[in-house]
mmCIF file of C-alpha atoms and ligand atoms in Angstrom:
data_model
loop_
_atom_site.group_PDB
_atom_site.id
_atom_site.type_symbol
_atom_site.label_atom_id
_atom_site.label_comp_id
_atom_site.label_asym_id
_atom_site.label_seq_id
_atom_site.Cartn_x
_atom_site.Cartn_y
_atom_site.Cartn_z
ATOM 1 C CA UNK N 5 -60.503 193.816 42.995
ATOM 2 C CA UNK N 6 -59.379 195.881 40.093
ATOM 3 C CA UNK N 7 -56.267 198.082 40.598
ATOM 4 C CA UNK N 8 -57.508 201.355 42.255
ATOM 5 C CA UNK N 9 -55.980 203.609 39.731
ATOM 6 C CA UNK N 10 -59.134 205.535 38.783
ATOM 7 C CA UNK N 11 -58.311 209.192 38.412
ATOM 8 C CA UNK N 12 -59.591 211.950 40.781
ATOM 9 C CA UNK N 13 -62.096 214.498 39.465
ATOM 10 C CA UNK N 14 -61.034 218.156 38.958
ATOM 11 C CA UNK N 15 -58.902 217.896 35.889
ATOM 12 C CA UNK N 16 -59.706 219.847 32.581
ATOM 13 C CA UNK N 17 -61.680 217.952 29.880
ATOM 14 C CA UNK N 18 -62.449 221.100 27.790
ATOM 15 C CA UNK N 19 -59.193 221.811 26.050
ATOM 16 C CA UNK N 20 -59.864 223.402 22.609
ATOM 17 C CA UNK N 21 -57.994 222.461 19.452
ATOM 18 C CA UNK N 22 -56.486 225.936 19.290
ATOM 19 C CA UNK N 23 -55.224 225.851 22.862
ATOM 20 C CA UNK N 24 -53.702 222.388 22.153
ATOM 21 C CA UNK N 25 -52.099 223.668 18.796
ATOM 22 C CA UNK N 26 -50.680 226.561 20.737
ATOM 23 C CA UNK N 27 -48.942 224.290 23.171
ATOM 24 C CA UNK N 28 -47.351 222.345 20.244
ATOM 25 C CA UNK N 29 -46.221 225.775 18.820
ATOM 26 C CA UNK N 30 -44.377 226.766 22.058
ATOM 27 C CA UNK N 31 -40.656 226.986 21.817
ATOM 28 C CA UNK N 32 -39.259 223.438 22.682
ATOM 29 C CA UNK N 33 -37.707 224.502 25.849
ATOM 30 C CA UNK N 34 -40.795 226.249 27.126
ATOM 31 C CA UNK N 35 -43.108 223.242 26.330
ATOM 32 C CA UNK N 36 -40.730 220.724 27.932
ATOM 33 C CA UNK N 37 -40.149 222.844 30.936
ATOM 34 C CA UNK N 38 -43.965 223.206 31.559
ATOM 35 C CA UNK N 39 -44.448 219.451 30.959
ATOM 36 C CA UNK N 40 -41.640 218.624 33.413
ATOM 37 C CA UNK N 41 -43.348 220.917 35.952
ATOM 38 C CA UNK N 42 -46.690 219.318 35.681
ATOM 39 C CA UNK N 43 -44.981 215.943 35.719
ATOM 40 C CA UNK N 44 -43.262 216.732 39.021
ATOM 41 C CA UNK N 45 -46.412 218.082 40.580
ATOM 42 C CA UNK N 46 -48.110 214.742 40.024
ATOM 43 C CA UNK N 47 -45.518 212.010 40.020
ATOM 44 C CA UNK N 48 -42.077 211.194 41.263
ATOM 45 C CA UNK N 49 -40.139 212.025 38.013
ATOM 46 C CA UNK N 50 -37.521 209.425 38.725
ATOM 47 C CA UNK N 51 -40.036 206.427 38.706
ATOM 48 C CA UNK N 52 -41.062 204.645 35.465
ATOM 49 C CA UNK N 53 -43.896 201.936 35.439
ATOM 50 C CA UNK N 54 -42.854 198.841 33.438
ATOM 51 C CA UNK N 55 -45.358 196.689 31.539
ATOM 52 C CA UNK N 56 -44.754 193.540 29.499
ATOM 53 C CA UNK N 57 -46.630 192.603 26.412
ATOM 54 C CA UNK N 58 -47.457 189.153 25.070
ATOM 55 C CA UNK N 59 -49.291 188.379 21.909
ATOM 56 C CA UNK N 60 -51.738 185.682 22.931
ATOM 57 C CA UNK N 61 -53.226 185.271 19.384
ATOM 58 C CA UNK N 62 -51.144 186.422 16.543
ATOM 59 C CA UNK N 63 -51.934 187.455 12.869
ATOM 60 C CA UNK N 64 -54.782 186.838 10.485
ATOM 61 C CA UNK N 65 -56.720 189.839 11.774
ATOM 62 C CA UNK N 66 -59.594 190.693 9.518
ATOM 63 C CA UNK N 67 -59.261 194.494 10.087
ATOM 64 C CA UNK N 68 -57.243 196.705 7.638
ATOM 65 C CA UNK N 69 -55.263 198.980 9.948
ATOM 66 C CA UNK N 70 -52.598 200.460 7.575
ATOM 67 C CA UNK N 71 -49.817 200.215 10.179
ATOM 68 C CA UNK N 72 -50.369 196.768 11.427
ATOM 69 C CA UNK N 73 -48.251 193.660 10.535
ATOM 70 C CA UNK N 74 -51.109 191.360 11.874
ATOM 71 C CA UNK N 75 -53.763 192.392 9.334
ATOM 72 C CA UNK N 76 -54.591 189.418 7.009
ATOM 73 C CA UNK N 77 -54.689 191.794 4.076
ATOM 74 C CA UNK N 78 -50.874 192.490 3.957
ATOM 75 C CA UNK N 79 -48.167 190.037 3.348
ATOM 76 C CA UNK N 80 -45.679 190.859 6.068
ATOM 77 C CA UNK N 81 -44.237 187.270 6.399
ATOM 78 C CA UNK N 82 -45.722 187.039 9.821
ATOM 79 C CA UNK N 83 -46.730 183.431 11.033
ATOM 80 C CA UNK N 84 -50.205 183.342 12.325
ATOM 81 C CA UNK N 85 -50.621 181.591 15.736
ATOM 82 C CA UNK N 86 -53.893 180.321 17.371
ATOM 83 C CA UNK N 87 -54.897 181.372 20.855
ATOM 84 C CA UNK N 88 -52.263 180.299 23.454
ATOM 85 C CA UNK N 89 -52.979 177.816 26.090
ATOM 86 C CA UNK N 90 -53.569 179.241 29.523
ATOM 87 C CA UNK N 91 -50.555 177.500 31.173
ATOM 88 C CA UNK N 92 -48.163 178.953 28.440
ATOM 89 C CA UNK N 93 -49.416 182.363 29.099
ATOM 90 C CA UNK N 94 -48.935 181.976 32.892
ATOM 91 C CA UNK N 95 -45.331 180.698 32.173
ATOM 92 C CA UNK N 96 -44.658 184.010 30.209
ATOM 93 C CA UNK N 97 -46.271 186.151 33.040
ATOM 94 C CA UNK N 98 -43.951 184.515 35.649
ATOM 95 C CA UNK N 99 -40.888 185.420 33.511
ATOM 96 C CA UNK N 100 -42.179 188.931 33.066
ATOM 97 C CA UNK N 101 -42.526 189.284 36.833
ATOM 98 C CA UNK N 102 -39.125 187.848 37.496
ATOM 99 C CA UNK N 103 -37.673 190.518 35.117
ATOM 100 C CA UNK N 104 -39.449 193.249 37.126
ATOM 101 C CA UNK N 105 -42.577 193.968 35.225
ATOM 102 C CA UNK N 106 -45.541 195.009 37.332
ATOM 103 C CA UNK N 107 -48.250 194.733 34.633
ATOM 104 C CA UNK N 108 -48.778 192.013 32.005
ATOM 105 C CA UNK N 109 -50.630 192.976 28.837
ATOM 106 C CA UNK N 110 -52.196 190.275 26.686
ATOM 107 C CA UNK N 111 -52.931 191.280 23.136
ATOM 108 C CA UNK N 112 -54.933 189.511 20.544
ATOM 109 C CA UNK N 113 -55.249 190.167 16.770
ATOM 110 C CA UNK N 114 -59.017 190.160 16.766
ATOM 111 C CA UNK N 115 -61.641 192.668 15.351
ATOM 112 C CA UNK N 116 -63.644 191.527 18.530
ATOM 113 C CA UNK N 117 -63.516 188.422 20.624
ATOM 114 C CA UNK N 118 -66.154 185.668 20.346
ATOM 115 C CA UNK N 119 -67.644 184.693 23.598
ATOM 116 C CA UNK N 120 -65.974 181.308 23.650
ATOM 117 C CA UNK N 121 -62.636 182.976 23.024
ATOM 118 C CA UNK N 122 -63.436 185.374 25.859
ATOM 119 C CA UNK N 123 -63.951 182.384 28.185
ATOM 120 C CA UNK N 124 -60.276 181.487 27.673
ATOM 121 C CA UNK N 125 -58.967 184.965 28.075
ATOM 122 C CA UNK N 126 -61.010 185.064 31.436
ATOM 123 C CA UNK N 127 -59.075 182.166 32.640
ATOM 124 C CA UNK N 128 -55.807 183.815 31.678
ATOM 125 C CA UNK N 129 -56.716 187.095 33.441
ATOM 126 C CA UNK N 130 -57.557 185.062 36.715
ATOM 127 C CA UNK N 131 -54.330 183.032 36.431
ATOM 128 C CA UNK N 132 -52.071 185.971 35.687
ATOM 129 C CA UNK N 133 -53.695 187.988 38.471
ATOM 130 C CA UNK N 134 -53.026 185.136 40.872
ATOM 131 C CA UNK N 135 -49.287 185.570 40.025
ATOM 132 C CA UNK N 136 -49.393 188.919 41.671
ATOM 133 C CA UNK N 137 -49.381 190.976 38.446
ATOM 134 C CA UNK N 138 -51.642 193.754 37.206
ATOM 135 C CA UNK N 139 -53.543 192.566 34.189
ATOM 136 C CA UNK N 140 -54.284 194.324 30.837
ATOM 137 C CA UNK N 141 -55.953 193.029 27.837
ATOM 138 C CA UNK N 142 -56.362 194.311 24.261
ATOM 139 C CA UNK N 143 -58.614 192.226 22.256
ATOM 140 C CA UNK N 144 -60.513 194.615 19.922
ATOM 141 C CA UNK N 145 -64.074 195.738 20.131
ATOM 142 C CA UNK N 146 -66.118 194.656 23.178
ATOM 143 C CA UNK N 147 -69.826 194.688 24.064
ATOM 144 C CA UNK N 148 -71.029 195.930 27.292
ATOM 145 C CA UNK N 149 -71.558 192.363 28.421
ATOM 146 C CA UNK N 150 -68.136 191.296 27.404
ATOM 147 C CA UNK N 151 -66.551 194.268 29.366
ATOM 148 C CA UNK N 152 -68.645 193.362 32.360
ATOM 149 C CA UNK N 153 -67.395 189.822 32.319
ATOM 150 C CA UNK N 154 -63.720 190.849 32.099
ATOM 151 C CA UNK N 155 -64.332 193.271 35.006
ATOM 152 C CA UNK N 156 -65.830 190.499 37.154
ATOM 153 C CA UNK N 157 -62.726 188.371 36.277
ATOM 154 C CA UNK N 158 -60.799 191.178 37.815
ATOM 155 C CA UNK N 159 -59.097 192.682 34.702
ATOM 156 C CA UNK N 160 -57.339 195.898 35.761
ATOM 157 C CA UNK N 161 -56.809 197.722 32.445
ATOM 158 C CA UNK N 162 -58.168 197.453 28.862
ATOM 159 C CA UNK N 163 -56.095 198.913 25.962
ATOM 160 C CA UNK N 164 -58.074 200.145 23.023
ATOM 161 C CA UNK N 165 -56.292 203.061 21.074
ATOM 162 C CA UNK N 166 -57.896 205.814 19.076
ATOM 163 C CA UNK N 167 -54.671 205.754 17.061
ATOM 164 C CA UNK N 168 -55.036 209.171 15.411
ATOM 165 C CA UNK N 169 -57.358 212.261 14.985
ATOM 166 C CA UNK N 170 -60.975 211.582 14.063
ATOM 167 C CA UNK N 171 -60.342 213.223 10.575
ATOM 168 C CA UNK N 172 -57.248 211.089 9.794
ATOM 169 C CA UNK N 173 -58.892 207.864 11.009
ATOM 170 C CA UNK N 174 -60.494 206.805 7.791
ATOM 171 C CA UNK N 175 -57.234 207.112 5.813
ATOM 172 C CA UNK N 176 -55.687 204.586 8.179
ATOM 173 C CA UNK N 177 -58.599 202.196 8.828
ATOM 174 C CA UNK N 178 -61.669 201.511 6.812
ATOM 175 C CA UNK N 179 -63.149 198.339 8.421
ATOM 176 C CA UNK N 180 -64.392 200.309 11.446
ATOM 177 C CA UNK N 181 -65.127 203.881 12.442
ATOM 178 C CA UNK N 182 -63.814 206.245 15.070
ATOM 179 C CA UNK N 183 -67.213 205.931 16.892
ATOM 180 C CA UNK N 184 -66.750 202.128 17.275
ATOM 181 C CA UNK N 185 -63.696 202.855 19.156
ATOM 182 C CA UNK N 186 -65.321 205.356 21.400
ATOM 183 C CA UNK N 187 -68.297 202.891 22.047
ATOM 184 C CA UNK N 188 -65.895 200.107 23.227
ATOM 185 C CA UNK N 189 -64.084 202.535 25.494
ATOM 186 C CA UNK N 190 -67.281 203.632 26.992
ATOM 187 C CA UNK N 191 -68.260 200.001 27.645
ATOM 188 C CA UNK N 192 -64.848 199.420 29.363
ATOM 189 C CA UNK N 193 -65.248 202.493 31.444
ATOM 190 C CA UNK N 194 -68.823 201.690 32.425
ATOM 191 C CA UNK N 195 -67.737 198.157 33.548
ATOM 192 C CA UNK N 196 -65.304 199.834 35.971
ATOM 193 C CA UNK N 197 -62.101 198.757 34.208
ATOM 194 C CA UNK N 198 -59.198 201.178 34.006
ATOM 195 C CA UNK N 199 -58.816 202.641 30.510
ATOM 196 C CA UNK N 200 -55.549 202.457 28.542
ATOM 197 C CA UNK N 201 -55.980 204.561 25.397
ATOM 198 C CA UNK N 202 -53.531 206.417 23.194
ATOM 199 C CA UNK N 203 -52.300 206.482 19.571
ATOM 200 C CA UNK N 204 -49.634 206.403 17.092
ATOM 201 C CA UNK N 205 -47.237 209.203 15.765
ATOM 202 C CA UNK N 206 -46.047 208.670 12.234
ATOM 203 C CA UNK N 207 -49.013 207.687 10.284
ATOM 204 C CA UNK N 208 -48.624 210.561 7.807
ATOM 205 C CA UNK N 209 -50.605 212.907 10.131
ATOM 206 C CA UNK N 210 -49.778 216.558 10.720
ATOM 207 C CA UNK N 211 -49.406 218.479 13.984
ATOM 208 C CA UNK N 212 -53.030 219.445 13.905
ATOM 209 C CA UNK N 213 -54.110 215.691 13.750
ATOM 210 C CA UNK N 214 -51.810 215.060 16.707
ATOM 211 C CA UNK N 215 -53.569 217.916 18.519
ATOM 212 C CA UNK N 216 -56.968 216.524 17.534
ATOM 213 C CA UNK N 217 -55.990 212.953 18.824
ATOM 214 C CA UNK N 218 -54.824 214.324 22.147
ATOM 215 C CA UNK N 219 -57.988 216.512 22.408
ATOM 216 C CA UNK N 220 -60.190 213.474 22.031
ATOM 217 C CA UNK N 221 -58.167 211.744 24.792
ATOM 218 C CA UNK N 222 -58.164 214.627 27.108
ATOM 219 C CA UNK N 223 -61.949 215.167 26.629
ATOM 220 C CA UNK N 224 -62.633 211.825 28.242
ATOM 221 C CA UNK N 225 -63.951 212.231 31.717
ATOM 222 C CA UNK N 226 -62.170 210.735 33.575
ATOM 223 C CA UNK N 227 -58.947 210.810 31.455
ATOM 224 C CA UNK N 228 -57.632 207.376 30.432
ATOM 225 C CA UNK N 229 -55.583 206.163 33.401
ATOM 226 C CA UNK N 230 -52.834 205.063 30.937
ATOM 227 C CA UNK N 231 -51.965 206.799 27.609
ATOM 228 C CA UNK N 232 -49.629 204.944 25.247
ATOM 229 C CA UNK N 233 -47.965 207.154 22.690
ATOM 230 C CA UNK N 234 -46.544 204.771 20.027
ATOM 231 C CA UNK N 235 -44.159 205.812 17.285
ATOM 232 C CA UNK N 236 -45.034 203.938 14.141
ATOM 233 C CA UNK N 237 -42.884 200.747 13.633
ATOM 234 C CA UNK N 238 -42.871 200.709 9.791
ATOM 235 C CA UNK N 239 -43.367 197.054 8.788
ATOM 236 C CA UNK N 240 -42.464 195.852 5.204
ATOM 237 C CA UNK N 241 -45.609 194.707 3.511
ATOM 238 C CA UNK N 242 -47.955 197.215 5.235
ATOM 239 C CA UNK N 243 -49.230 200.209 3.311
ATOM 240 C CA UNK N 244 -47.224 202.522 5.782
ATOM 241 C CA UNK N 245 -43.927 200.633 5.199
ATOM 242 C CA UNK N 246 -42.531 203.711 3.529
ATOM 243 C CA UNK N 247 -43.980 206.424 5.765
ATOM 244 C CA UNK N 248 -41.532 209.153 6.456
ATOM 245 C CA UNK N 249 -39.873 208.946 9.860
ATOM 246 C CA UNK N 250 -41.120 211.295 12.668
ATOM 247 C CA UNK N 251 -38.891 214.162 13.680
ATOM 248 C CA UNK N 252 -37.681 213.019 17.087
ATOM 249 C CA UNK N 253 -38.334 216.448 18.641
ATOM 250 C CA UNK N 254 -41.929 216.447 17.392
ATOM 251 C CA UNK N 255 -42.340 212.953 19.193
ATOM 252 C CA UNK N 256 -41.059 214.526 22.364
ATOM 253 C CA UNK N 257 -43.425 217.499 21.803
ATOM 254 C CA UNK N 258 -46.425 214.953 21.604
ATOM 255 C CA UNK N 259 -45.297 213.365 24.814
ATOM 256 C CA UNK N 260 -45.083 216.806 26.477
ATOM 257 C CA UNK N 261 -48.496 217.906 25.323
ATOM 258 C CA UNK N 262 -50.055 214.673 26.475
ATOM 259 C CA UNK N 263 -48.448 215.149 29.968
ATOM 260 C CA UNK N 264 -49.816 218.781 30.220
ATOM 261 C CA UNK N 265 -53.358 217.727 29.028
ATOM 262 C CA UNK N 266 -53.582 214.632 31.247
ATOM 263 C CA UNK N 267 -51.595 215.453 34.374
ATOM 264 C CA UNK N 268 -52.389 212.528 36.390
ATOM 265 C CA UNK N 269 -52.310 209.839 33.756
ATOM 266 C CA UNK N 270 -49.378 207.516 33.022
ATOM 267 C CA UNK N 271 -47.997 208.518 29.672
ATOM 268 C CA UNK N 272 -46.362 205.452 28.063
ATOM 269 C CA UNK N 273 -43.441 205.704 25.654
ATOM 270 C CA UNK N 274 -44.682 202.719 23.725
ATOM 271 C CA UNK N 275 -43.846 201.120 20.372
ATOM 272 C CA UNK N 276 -40.896 202.368 18.379
ATOM 273 C CA UNK N 277 -38.193 202.610 21.035
ATOM 274 C CA UNK N 278 -35.648 200.413 19.090
ATOM 275 C CA UNK N 279 -35.375 203.353 16.670
ATOM 276 C CA UNK N 280 -34.851 205.951 19.462
ATOM 277 C CA UNK N 281 -31.629 206.929 20.953
ATOM 278 C CA UNK N 282 -31.043 206.905 24.802
ATOM 279 C CA UNK N 283 -30.911 210.710 24.642
ATOM 280 C CA UNK N 284 -34.308 210.893 22.873
ATOM 281 C CA UNK N 285 -35.860 208.516 25.439
ATOM 282 C CA UNK N 286 -34.329 210.696 28.227
ATOM 283 C CA UNK N 287 -36.039 213.755 26.710
ATOM 284 C CA UNK N 288 -39.297 211.811 26.683
ATOM 285 C CA UNK N 289 -38.990 210.930 30.348
ATOM 286 C CA UNK N 290 -38.170 214.618 31.047
ATOM 287 C CA UNK N 291 -41.135 215.674 29.008
ATOM 288 C CA UNK N 292 -43.464 213.533 31.265
ATOM 289 C CA UNK N 293 -43.392 209.872 29.924
ATOM 290 C CA UNK N 294 -43.469 207.575 32.917
ATOM 291 C CA UNK N 295 -44.148 204.121 31.603
ATOM 292 C CA UNK N 296 -42.644 201.762 29.012
ATOM 293 C CA UNK N 297 -43.185 198.358 27.531
ATOM 294 C CA UNK N 298 -40.316 196.318 28.821
ATOM 295 C CA UNK N 299 -39.064 192.979 27.362
ATOM 296 C CA UNK N 300 -37.390 192.018 24.152
ATOM 297 C CA UNK N 301 -40.623 191.908 22.034
ATOM 298 C CA UNK N 302 -43.722 194.049 21.673
ATOM 299 C CA UNK N 303 -46.462 192.029 20.204
ATOM 300 C CA UNK N 304 -44.751 190.899 16.952
ATOM 301 C CA UNK N 305 -41.811 193.413 16.506
ATOM 302 C CA UNK N 306 -38.642 193.969 18.520
ATOM 303 C CA UNK N 307 -38.335 196.084 21.567
ATOM 304 C CA UNK N 308 -35.088 197.018 23.132
ATOM 305 C CA UNK N 309 -33.367 194.289 25.122
ATOM 306 C CA UNK N 310 -34.285 194.333 28.822
ATOM 307 C CA UNK N 311 -30.511 194.763 29.741
ATOM 308 C CA UNK N 312 -30.246 197.877 27.551
ATOM 309 C CA UNK N 313 -33.333 199.394 29.369
ATOM 310 C CA UNK N 314 -31.841 198.564 32.655
ATOM 311 C CA UNK N 315 -28.576 200.239 31.783
ATOM 312 C CA UNK N 316 -30.587 203.292 30.579
ATOM 313 C CA UNK N 317 -32.490 203.444 33.809
ATOM 314 C CA UNK N 318 -29.216 203.148 35.768
ATOM 315 C CA UNK N 319 -27.667 205.970 33.685
ATOM 316 C CA UNK N 320 -30.691 208.168 34.354
ATOM 317 C CA UNK N 321 -31.228 207.343 38.006
ATOM 318 C CA UNK N 322 -34.637 205.974 37.143
ATOM 319 C CA UNK N 323 -36.357 203.286 39.332
ATOM 320 C CA UNK N 324 -38.726 200.734 37.649
ATOM 321 C CA UNK N 325 -41.945 200.493 39.477
HETATM 322 N N1 SAM S 568 -56.610 194.144 17.664
HETATM 323 C C1 SAM S 568 -56.741 194.954 18.739
HETATM 324 C C2 SAM S 568 -57.032 196.389 18.474
HETATM 325 O O1 SAM S 568 -56.405 196.789 17.398
HETATM 326 O O2 SAM S 568 -57.633 197.087 19.174
HETATM 327 C C3 SAM S 568 -55.634 194.811 19.775
HETATM 328 C C4 SAM S 568 -54.249 194.699 19.311
HETATM 329 S S1 SAM S 568 -53.616 196.013 18.305
HETATM 330 C C5 SAM S 568 -52.069 195.370 17.702
HETATM 331 C C6 SAM S 568 -53.034 197.267 19.559
HETATM 332 C C7 SAM S 568 -52.464 198.557 19.066
HETATM 333 O O3 SAM S 568 -51.188 198.359 18.695
HETATM 334 C C8 SAM S 568 -53.088 199.306 18.024
HETATM 335 O O4 SAM S 568 -54.262 200.011 18.321
HETATM 336 C C9 SAM S 568 -51.987 200.239 17.591
HETATM 337 O O5 SAM S 568 -52.139 201.403 18.300
HETATM 338 C C10 SAM S 568 -50.761 199.559 17.998
HETATM 339 N N2 SAM S 568 -49.895 199.150 16.899
HETATM 340 C C11 SAM S 568 -50.037 198.076 15.925
HETATM 341 N N3 SAM S 568 -49.142 198.024 15.124
HETATM 342 C C12 SAM S 568 -48.248 199.083 15.244
HETATM 343 C C13 SAM S 568 -47.118 199.475 14.686
HETATM 344 N N4 SAM S 568 -46.637 198.919 13.575
HETATM 345 N N5 SAM S 568 -46.496 200.640 15.064
HETATM 346 C C14 SAM S 568 -46.954 201.241 16.347
HETATM 347 N N6 SAM S 568 -48.139 200.806 16.927
HETATM 348 C C15 SAM S 568 -48.756 199.710 16.432
HETATM 349 C C1 DTB S 569 -50.011 199.977 22.493
HETATM 350 O O1 DTB S 569 -50.482 201.166 22.449
HETATM 351 N N1 DTB S 569 -48.906 199.630 21.871
HETATM 352 C C2 DTB S 569 -48.681 198.125 22.046
HETATM 353 C C3 DTB S 569 -49.913 197.779 23.032
HETATM 354 N N2 DTB S 569 -50.593 198.979 23.085
HETATM 355 C C4 DTB S 569 -50.821 196.607 22.688
HETATM 356 C C5 DTB S 569 -48.704 197.405 20.794
HETATM 357 C C6 DTB S 569 -47.522 197.895 19.834
HETATM 358 C C7 DTB S 569 -47.481 196.883 18.741
HETATM 359 C C8 DTB S 569 -46.397 197.299 17.850
HETATM 360 C C9 DTB S 569 -46.342 196.374 16.629
HETATM 361 C C10 DTB S 569 -46.075 194.946 16.915
HETATM 362 O O2 DTB S 569 -45.268 194.469 17.684
HETATM 363 O O3 DTB S 569 -46.927 194.112 16.399
HETATM 364 FE FE1 SF4 S 570 -56.223 193.805 13.760
HETATM 365 FE FE2 SF4 S 570 -55.555 195.353 15.888
HETATM 366 FE FE3 SF4 S 570 -53.671 195.001 13.921
HETATM 367 FE FE4 SF4 S 570 -55.909 196.517 13.535
HETATM 368 S S1 SF4 S 570 -54.356 196.965 15.012
HETATM 369 S S2 SF4 S 570 -55.089 194.957 12.211
HETATM 370 S S3 SF4 S 570 -57.462 195.447 14.677
HETATM 371 S S4 SF4 S 570 -54.489 193.462 15.329
#
């Protein structure tokens, strides 16, 4: 059985770019107040879902995503690692569960998996599920048949981000198109797997691109069950190493607009938290973020220490779920 998270009907999927840009243009207090209102109507605002990430195959990816330390095209000093053995993945999943994670996300630096690679991932999904964790995978592009196989194995969520607006996409990635992303997302949805889809703030995009990205997400019917909003982790050696930092209040605005457009989705405060103050993260939770990646590492870059997150949750009276 997959996790029964599929969203109810009756939400809006027809937001115009102008309406979304108008939300971004609201005074900060009005925007955050409205997002917090929507959040409270749909969730307990004092609960945050925690997911843990594991890179099951690292580096040497043929794609050229300008932000990514795992692309084979950039010298980021990252050591490539072959696909992990199933028992090692299960050991990591047990640790994550013992630390309080409810979902375990397995990421692979592939353009798309080969069927024999998918055979191994399917064993991982079954074994991690047997440990009582929700499962998520992010493996690149999937055919309809591959998505169906993952669904049959019991995969709960598939992560596949659109990353940025359709217009900005070709400035960030040239080895695939925006349509390729949408096709995989449709294959995942059609297979009955919950969709985890979001993007990155800090890729040199403007506010209108952020509105465009959120418009594509909110146009999906149903909305993605999970919407990760990443802040760029600028990694030396990647083309975006020197990208200017994001204004923290603009990042909070992006979270708030995502919450208003997709009221019943989990909005995840994802990569980039090591660069955020506790106060900024508190503002993100107030603006409707209700999920984080938890554990000392994302895929290849650092994440806040678990103990720091536990302290933050305690200071805010937040319960990890
Ligand atoms: N290779 C697969 C793919 O791209 O779909 C799965 C793994 S990929 C690392 C998953 C996501 O991580 C990307 O879509 C991107 O949104 C995010 N990501 C990668 N590098 C990042 C960075 N430096 N900062 C923020 N997010 C990043
Ligand atoms: C997502 O939206 N963010 C995660 C997860 N989905 C796979 C990945 C963040 C990666 C950050 C860079 C790294 O650690 O390699
Ligand atoms: Fe490869 Fe994914 Fe990184 Fe792009 S984001 S280079 S597809 S691992």
